[in-house]
Coordinates of N, CA and C in Angstrom, one line a residue:
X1 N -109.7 -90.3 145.7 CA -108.3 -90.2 145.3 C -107.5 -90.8 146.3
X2 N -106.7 -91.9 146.0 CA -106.0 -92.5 146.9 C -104.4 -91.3 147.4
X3 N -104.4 -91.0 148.2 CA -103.5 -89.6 148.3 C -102.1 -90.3 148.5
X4 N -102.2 -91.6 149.1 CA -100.8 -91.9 149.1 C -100.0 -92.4 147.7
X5 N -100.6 -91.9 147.2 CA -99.8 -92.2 145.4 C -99.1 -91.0 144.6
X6 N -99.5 -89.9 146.1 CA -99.0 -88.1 145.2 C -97.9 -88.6 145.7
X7 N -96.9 -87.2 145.4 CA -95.9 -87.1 145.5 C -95.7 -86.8 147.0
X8 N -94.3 -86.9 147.7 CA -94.2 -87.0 149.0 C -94.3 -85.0 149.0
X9 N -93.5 -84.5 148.5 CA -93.5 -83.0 148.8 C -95.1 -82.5 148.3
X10 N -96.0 -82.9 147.6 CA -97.3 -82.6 147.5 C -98.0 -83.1 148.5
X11 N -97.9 -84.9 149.0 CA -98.6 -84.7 150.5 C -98.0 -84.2 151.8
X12 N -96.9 -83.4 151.7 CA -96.7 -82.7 152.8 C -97.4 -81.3 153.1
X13 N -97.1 -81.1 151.9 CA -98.3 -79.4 151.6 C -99.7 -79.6 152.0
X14 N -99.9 -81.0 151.5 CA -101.6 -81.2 151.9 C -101.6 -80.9 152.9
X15 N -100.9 -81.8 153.9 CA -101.1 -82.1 155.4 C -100.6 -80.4 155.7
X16 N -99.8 -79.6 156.1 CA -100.0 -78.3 156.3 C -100.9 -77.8 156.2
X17 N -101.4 -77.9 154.7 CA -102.6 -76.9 154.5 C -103.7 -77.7 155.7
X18 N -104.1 -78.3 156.0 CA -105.0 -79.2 156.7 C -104.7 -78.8 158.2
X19 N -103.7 -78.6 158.6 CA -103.4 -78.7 160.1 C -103.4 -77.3 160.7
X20 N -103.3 -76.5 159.2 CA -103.6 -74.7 159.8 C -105.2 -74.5 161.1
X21 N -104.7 -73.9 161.5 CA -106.2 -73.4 162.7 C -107.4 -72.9 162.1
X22 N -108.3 -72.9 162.2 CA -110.0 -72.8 161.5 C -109.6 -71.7 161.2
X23 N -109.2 -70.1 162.1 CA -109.2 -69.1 161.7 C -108.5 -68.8 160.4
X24 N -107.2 -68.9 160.7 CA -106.0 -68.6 159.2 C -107.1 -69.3 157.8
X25 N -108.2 -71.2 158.3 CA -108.4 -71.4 157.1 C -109.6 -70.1 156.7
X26 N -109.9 -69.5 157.7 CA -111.1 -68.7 157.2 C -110.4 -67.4 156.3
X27 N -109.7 -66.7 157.2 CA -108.9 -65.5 156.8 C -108.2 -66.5 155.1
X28 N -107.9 -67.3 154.8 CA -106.8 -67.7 153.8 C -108.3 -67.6 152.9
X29 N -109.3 -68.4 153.0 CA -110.4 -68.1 151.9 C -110.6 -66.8 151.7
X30 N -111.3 -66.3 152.6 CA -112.1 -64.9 152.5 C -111.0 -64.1 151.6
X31 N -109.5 -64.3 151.7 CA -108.3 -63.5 151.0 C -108.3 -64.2 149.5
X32 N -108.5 -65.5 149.2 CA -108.7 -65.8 148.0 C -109.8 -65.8 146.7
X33 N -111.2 -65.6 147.7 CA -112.4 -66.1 147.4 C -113.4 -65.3 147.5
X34 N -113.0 -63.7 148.2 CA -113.8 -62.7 148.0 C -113.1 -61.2 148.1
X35 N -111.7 -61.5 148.8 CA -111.2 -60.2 148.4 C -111.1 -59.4 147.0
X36 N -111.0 -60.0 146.1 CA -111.0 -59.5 145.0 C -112.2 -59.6 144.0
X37 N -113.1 -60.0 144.4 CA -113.9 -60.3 143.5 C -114.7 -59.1 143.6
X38 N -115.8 -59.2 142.5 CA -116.4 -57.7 142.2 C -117.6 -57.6 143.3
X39 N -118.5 -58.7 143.4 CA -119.9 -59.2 143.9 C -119.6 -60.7 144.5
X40 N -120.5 -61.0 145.0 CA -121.0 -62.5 145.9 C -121.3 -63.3 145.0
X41 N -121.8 -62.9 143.5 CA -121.5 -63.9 142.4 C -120.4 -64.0 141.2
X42 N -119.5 -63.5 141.3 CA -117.9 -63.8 141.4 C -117.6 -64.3 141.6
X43 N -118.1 -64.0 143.5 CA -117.4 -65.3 144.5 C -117.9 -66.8 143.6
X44 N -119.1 -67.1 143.5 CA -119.9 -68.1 143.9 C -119.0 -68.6 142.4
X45 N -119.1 -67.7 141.4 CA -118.3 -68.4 139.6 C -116.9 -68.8 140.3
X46 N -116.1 -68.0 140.8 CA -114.8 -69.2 141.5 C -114.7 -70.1 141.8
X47 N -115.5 -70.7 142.9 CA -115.6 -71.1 144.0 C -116.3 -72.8 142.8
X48 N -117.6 -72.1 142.2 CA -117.6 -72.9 140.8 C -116.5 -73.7 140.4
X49 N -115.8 -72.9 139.7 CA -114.7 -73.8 138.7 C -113.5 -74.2 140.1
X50 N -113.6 -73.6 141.3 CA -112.8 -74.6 141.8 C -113.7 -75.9 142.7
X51 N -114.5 -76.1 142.3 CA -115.4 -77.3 142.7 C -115.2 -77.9 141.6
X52 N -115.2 -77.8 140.3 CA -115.3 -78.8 139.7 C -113.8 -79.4 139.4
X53 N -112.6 -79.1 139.7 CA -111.6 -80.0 139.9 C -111.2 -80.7 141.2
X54 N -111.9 -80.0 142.3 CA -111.8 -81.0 143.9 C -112.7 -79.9 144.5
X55 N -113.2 -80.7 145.6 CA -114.1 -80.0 146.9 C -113.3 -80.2 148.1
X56 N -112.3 -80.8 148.2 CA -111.3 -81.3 149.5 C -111.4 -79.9 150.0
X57 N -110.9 -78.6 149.6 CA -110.5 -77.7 150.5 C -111.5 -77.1 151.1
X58 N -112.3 -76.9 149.5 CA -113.6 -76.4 150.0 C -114.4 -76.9 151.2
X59 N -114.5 -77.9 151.8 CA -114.9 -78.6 152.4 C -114.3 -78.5 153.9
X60 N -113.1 -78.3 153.6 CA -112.3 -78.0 154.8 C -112.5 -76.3 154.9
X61 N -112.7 -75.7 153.9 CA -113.3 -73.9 154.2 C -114.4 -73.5 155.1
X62 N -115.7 -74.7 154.6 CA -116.9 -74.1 155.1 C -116.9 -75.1 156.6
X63 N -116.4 -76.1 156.4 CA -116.3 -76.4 158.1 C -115.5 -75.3 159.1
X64 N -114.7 -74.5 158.6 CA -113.8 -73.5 159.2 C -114.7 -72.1 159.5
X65 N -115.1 -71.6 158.2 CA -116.5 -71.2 158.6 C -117.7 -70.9 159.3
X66 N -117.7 -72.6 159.6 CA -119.0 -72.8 160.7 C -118.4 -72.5 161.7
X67 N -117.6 -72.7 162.0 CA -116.6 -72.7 163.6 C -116.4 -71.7 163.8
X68 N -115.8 -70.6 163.2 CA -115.8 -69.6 163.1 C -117.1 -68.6 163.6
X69 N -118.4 -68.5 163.0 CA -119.8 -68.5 163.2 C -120.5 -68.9 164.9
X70 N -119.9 -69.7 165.4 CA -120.1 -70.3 166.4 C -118.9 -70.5 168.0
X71 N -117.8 -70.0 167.2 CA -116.6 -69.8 168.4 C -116.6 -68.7 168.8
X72 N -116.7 -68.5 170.6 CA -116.6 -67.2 171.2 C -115.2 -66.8 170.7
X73 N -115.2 -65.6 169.9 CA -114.5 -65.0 169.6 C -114.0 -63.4 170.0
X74 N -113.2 -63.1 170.1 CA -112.8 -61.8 170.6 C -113.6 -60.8 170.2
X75 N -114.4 -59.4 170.8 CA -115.0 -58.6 169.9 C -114.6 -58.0 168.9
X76 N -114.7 -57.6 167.6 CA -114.2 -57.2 166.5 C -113.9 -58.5 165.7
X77 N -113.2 -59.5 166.3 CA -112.5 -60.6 165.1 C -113.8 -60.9 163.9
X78 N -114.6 -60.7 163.7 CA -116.0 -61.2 162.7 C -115.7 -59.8 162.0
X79 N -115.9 -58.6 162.6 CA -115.5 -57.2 161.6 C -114.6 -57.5 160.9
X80 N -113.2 -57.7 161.6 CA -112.2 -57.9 161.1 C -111.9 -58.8 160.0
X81 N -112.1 -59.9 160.2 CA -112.2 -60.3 158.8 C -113.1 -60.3 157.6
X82 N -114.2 -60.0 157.9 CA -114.9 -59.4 156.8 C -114.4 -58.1 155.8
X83 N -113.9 -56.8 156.9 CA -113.3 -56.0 156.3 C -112.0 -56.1 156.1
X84 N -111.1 -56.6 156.5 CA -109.8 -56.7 156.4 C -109.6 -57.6 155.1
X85 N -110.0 -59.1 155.9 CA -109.6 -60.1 155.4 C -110.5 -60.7 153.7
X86 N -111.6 -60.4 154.0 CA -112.3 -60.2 152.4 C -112.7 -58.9 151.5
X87 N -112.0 -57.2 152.6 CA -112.4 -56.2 152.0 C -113.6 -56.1 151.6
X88 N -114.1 -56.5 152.4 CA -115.8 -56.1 152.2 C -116.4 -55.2 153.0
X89 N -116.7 -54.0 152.8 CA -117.4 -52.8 153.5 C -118.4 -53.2 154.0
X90 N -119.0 -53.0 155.2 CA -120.4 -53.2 156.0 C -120.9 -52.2 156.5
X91 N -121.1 -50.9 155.3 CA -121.7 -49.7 155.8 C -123.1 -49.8 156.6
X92 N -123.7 -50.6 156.2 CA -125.3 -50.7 157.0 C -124.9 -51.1 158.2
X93 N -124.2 -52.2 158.5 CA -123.9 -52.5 159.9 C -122.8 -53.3 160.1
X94 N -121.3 -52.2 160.3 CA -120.4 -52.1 160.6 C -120.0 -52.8 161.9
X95 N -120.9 -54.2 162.5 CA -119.9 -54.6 163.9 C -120.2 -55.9 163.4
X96 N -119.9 -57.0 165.0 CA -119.8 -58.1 164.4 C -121.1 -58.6 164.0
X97 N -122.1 -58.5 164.7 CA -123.7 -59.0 164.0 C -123.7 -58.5 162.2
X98 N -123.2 -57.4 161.6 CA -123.0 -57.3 160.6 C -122.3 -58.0 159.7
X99 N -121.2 -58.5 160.2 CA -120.0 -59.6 159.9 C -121.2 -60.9 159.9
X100 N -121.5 -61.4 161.3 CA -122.0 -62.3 160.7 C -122.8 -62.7 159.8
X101 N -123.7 -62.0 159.4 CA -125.1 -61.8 158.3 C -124.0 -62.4 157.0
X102 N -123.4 -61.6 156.6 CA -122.7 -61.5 155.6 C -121.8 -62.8 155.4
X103 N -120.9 -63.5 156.5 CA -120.0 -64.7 156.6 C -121.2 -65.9 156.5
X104 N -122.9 -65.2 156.9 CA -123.7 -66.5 156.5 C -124.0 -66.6 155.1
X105 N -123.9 -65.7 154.7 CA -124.4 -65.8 153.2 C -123.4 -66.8 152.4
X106 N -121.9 -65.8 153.3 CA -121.1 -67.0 151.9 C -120.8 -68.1 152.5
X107 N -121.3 -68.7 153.6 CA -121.3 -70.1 154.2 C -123.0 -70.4 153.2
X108 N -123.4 -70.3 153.4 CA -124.9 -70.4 152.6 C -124.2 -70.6 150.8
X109 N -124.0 -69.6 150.3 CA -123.3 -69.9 148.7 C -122.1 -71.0 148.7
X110 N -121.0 -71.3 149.5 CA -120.2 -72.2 149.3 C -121.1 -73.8 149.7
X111 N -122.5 -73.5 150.8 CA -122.9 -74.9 150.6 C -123.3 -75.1 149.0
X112 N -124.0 -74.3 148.5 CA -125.1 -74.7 147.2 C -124.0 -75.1 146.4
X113 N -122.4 -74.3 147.0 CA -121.5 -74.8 145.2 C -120.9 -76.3 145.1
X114 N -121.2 -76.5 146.6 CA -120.9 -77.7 147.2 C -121.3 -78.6 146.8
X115 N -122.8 -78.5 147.2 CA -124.2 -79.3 146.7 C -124.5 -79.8 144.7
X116 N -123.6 -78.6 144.4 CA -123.6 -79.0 143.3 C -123.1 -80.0 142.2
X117 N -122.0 -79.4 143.2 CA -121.1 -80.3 142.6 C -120.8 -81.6 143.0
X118 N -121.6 -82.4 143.6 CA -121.9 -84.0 143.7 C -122.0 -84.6 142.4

């Protein structure tokens, strides 16, 4: 998609949405993309139908993700968004090793929806 053909107030939005910090993109998915959903395959049927009209963001999600996964982060921030930010309970294991298990999986499901949608 040649982007310089959108509208100027539509590629300004792009470029915001793009320039936010890895975290907000992680916290802004996990708030669209699993807070409300019932199960992990919810997530995955969303995440679906929004692959099949563009992967741009998505793409920009699970790189945010990874970084996420891999940046020394404050103790709690991995709890924290799991339960806060996607409302997901981690009664088995409530800290960050628990957080992460979980942020792999849906880094793990957003690649396959990715993969699919080639």
């Amino acid at each position: 998609m040649d982007l310089s053909q959108l509208p100027e107030p539509l590629r300004a939005r792009m470029a915001e949405r793009d320039a936010r910090p890895a975290l907000r993109k992680v916290r802004d998915f996990l708030q669209t993309y699993v807070m409300d959903a019932v199960d992990l395959d919810e997530m995955r049927a969303d995440l679906s139908d929004t692959a099949g009209y563009s992967t741009r963001s998505l793409h920009q999600d699970l790189e945010a993700l990874e970084w996420v996964l891999t940046a020394e982060l404050p103790t709690g921030t991995l709890l924290h968004l799991v339960e806060d930010d996607a409302n997901f309970g981690l009664d088995e294991d409530p800290t960050d090793a628990g957080a992460t298990v979980f942020l792999r999986r849906v880094v793990d499901i957003l690649r396959e929806v990715l993969e699919s949608a080639r």
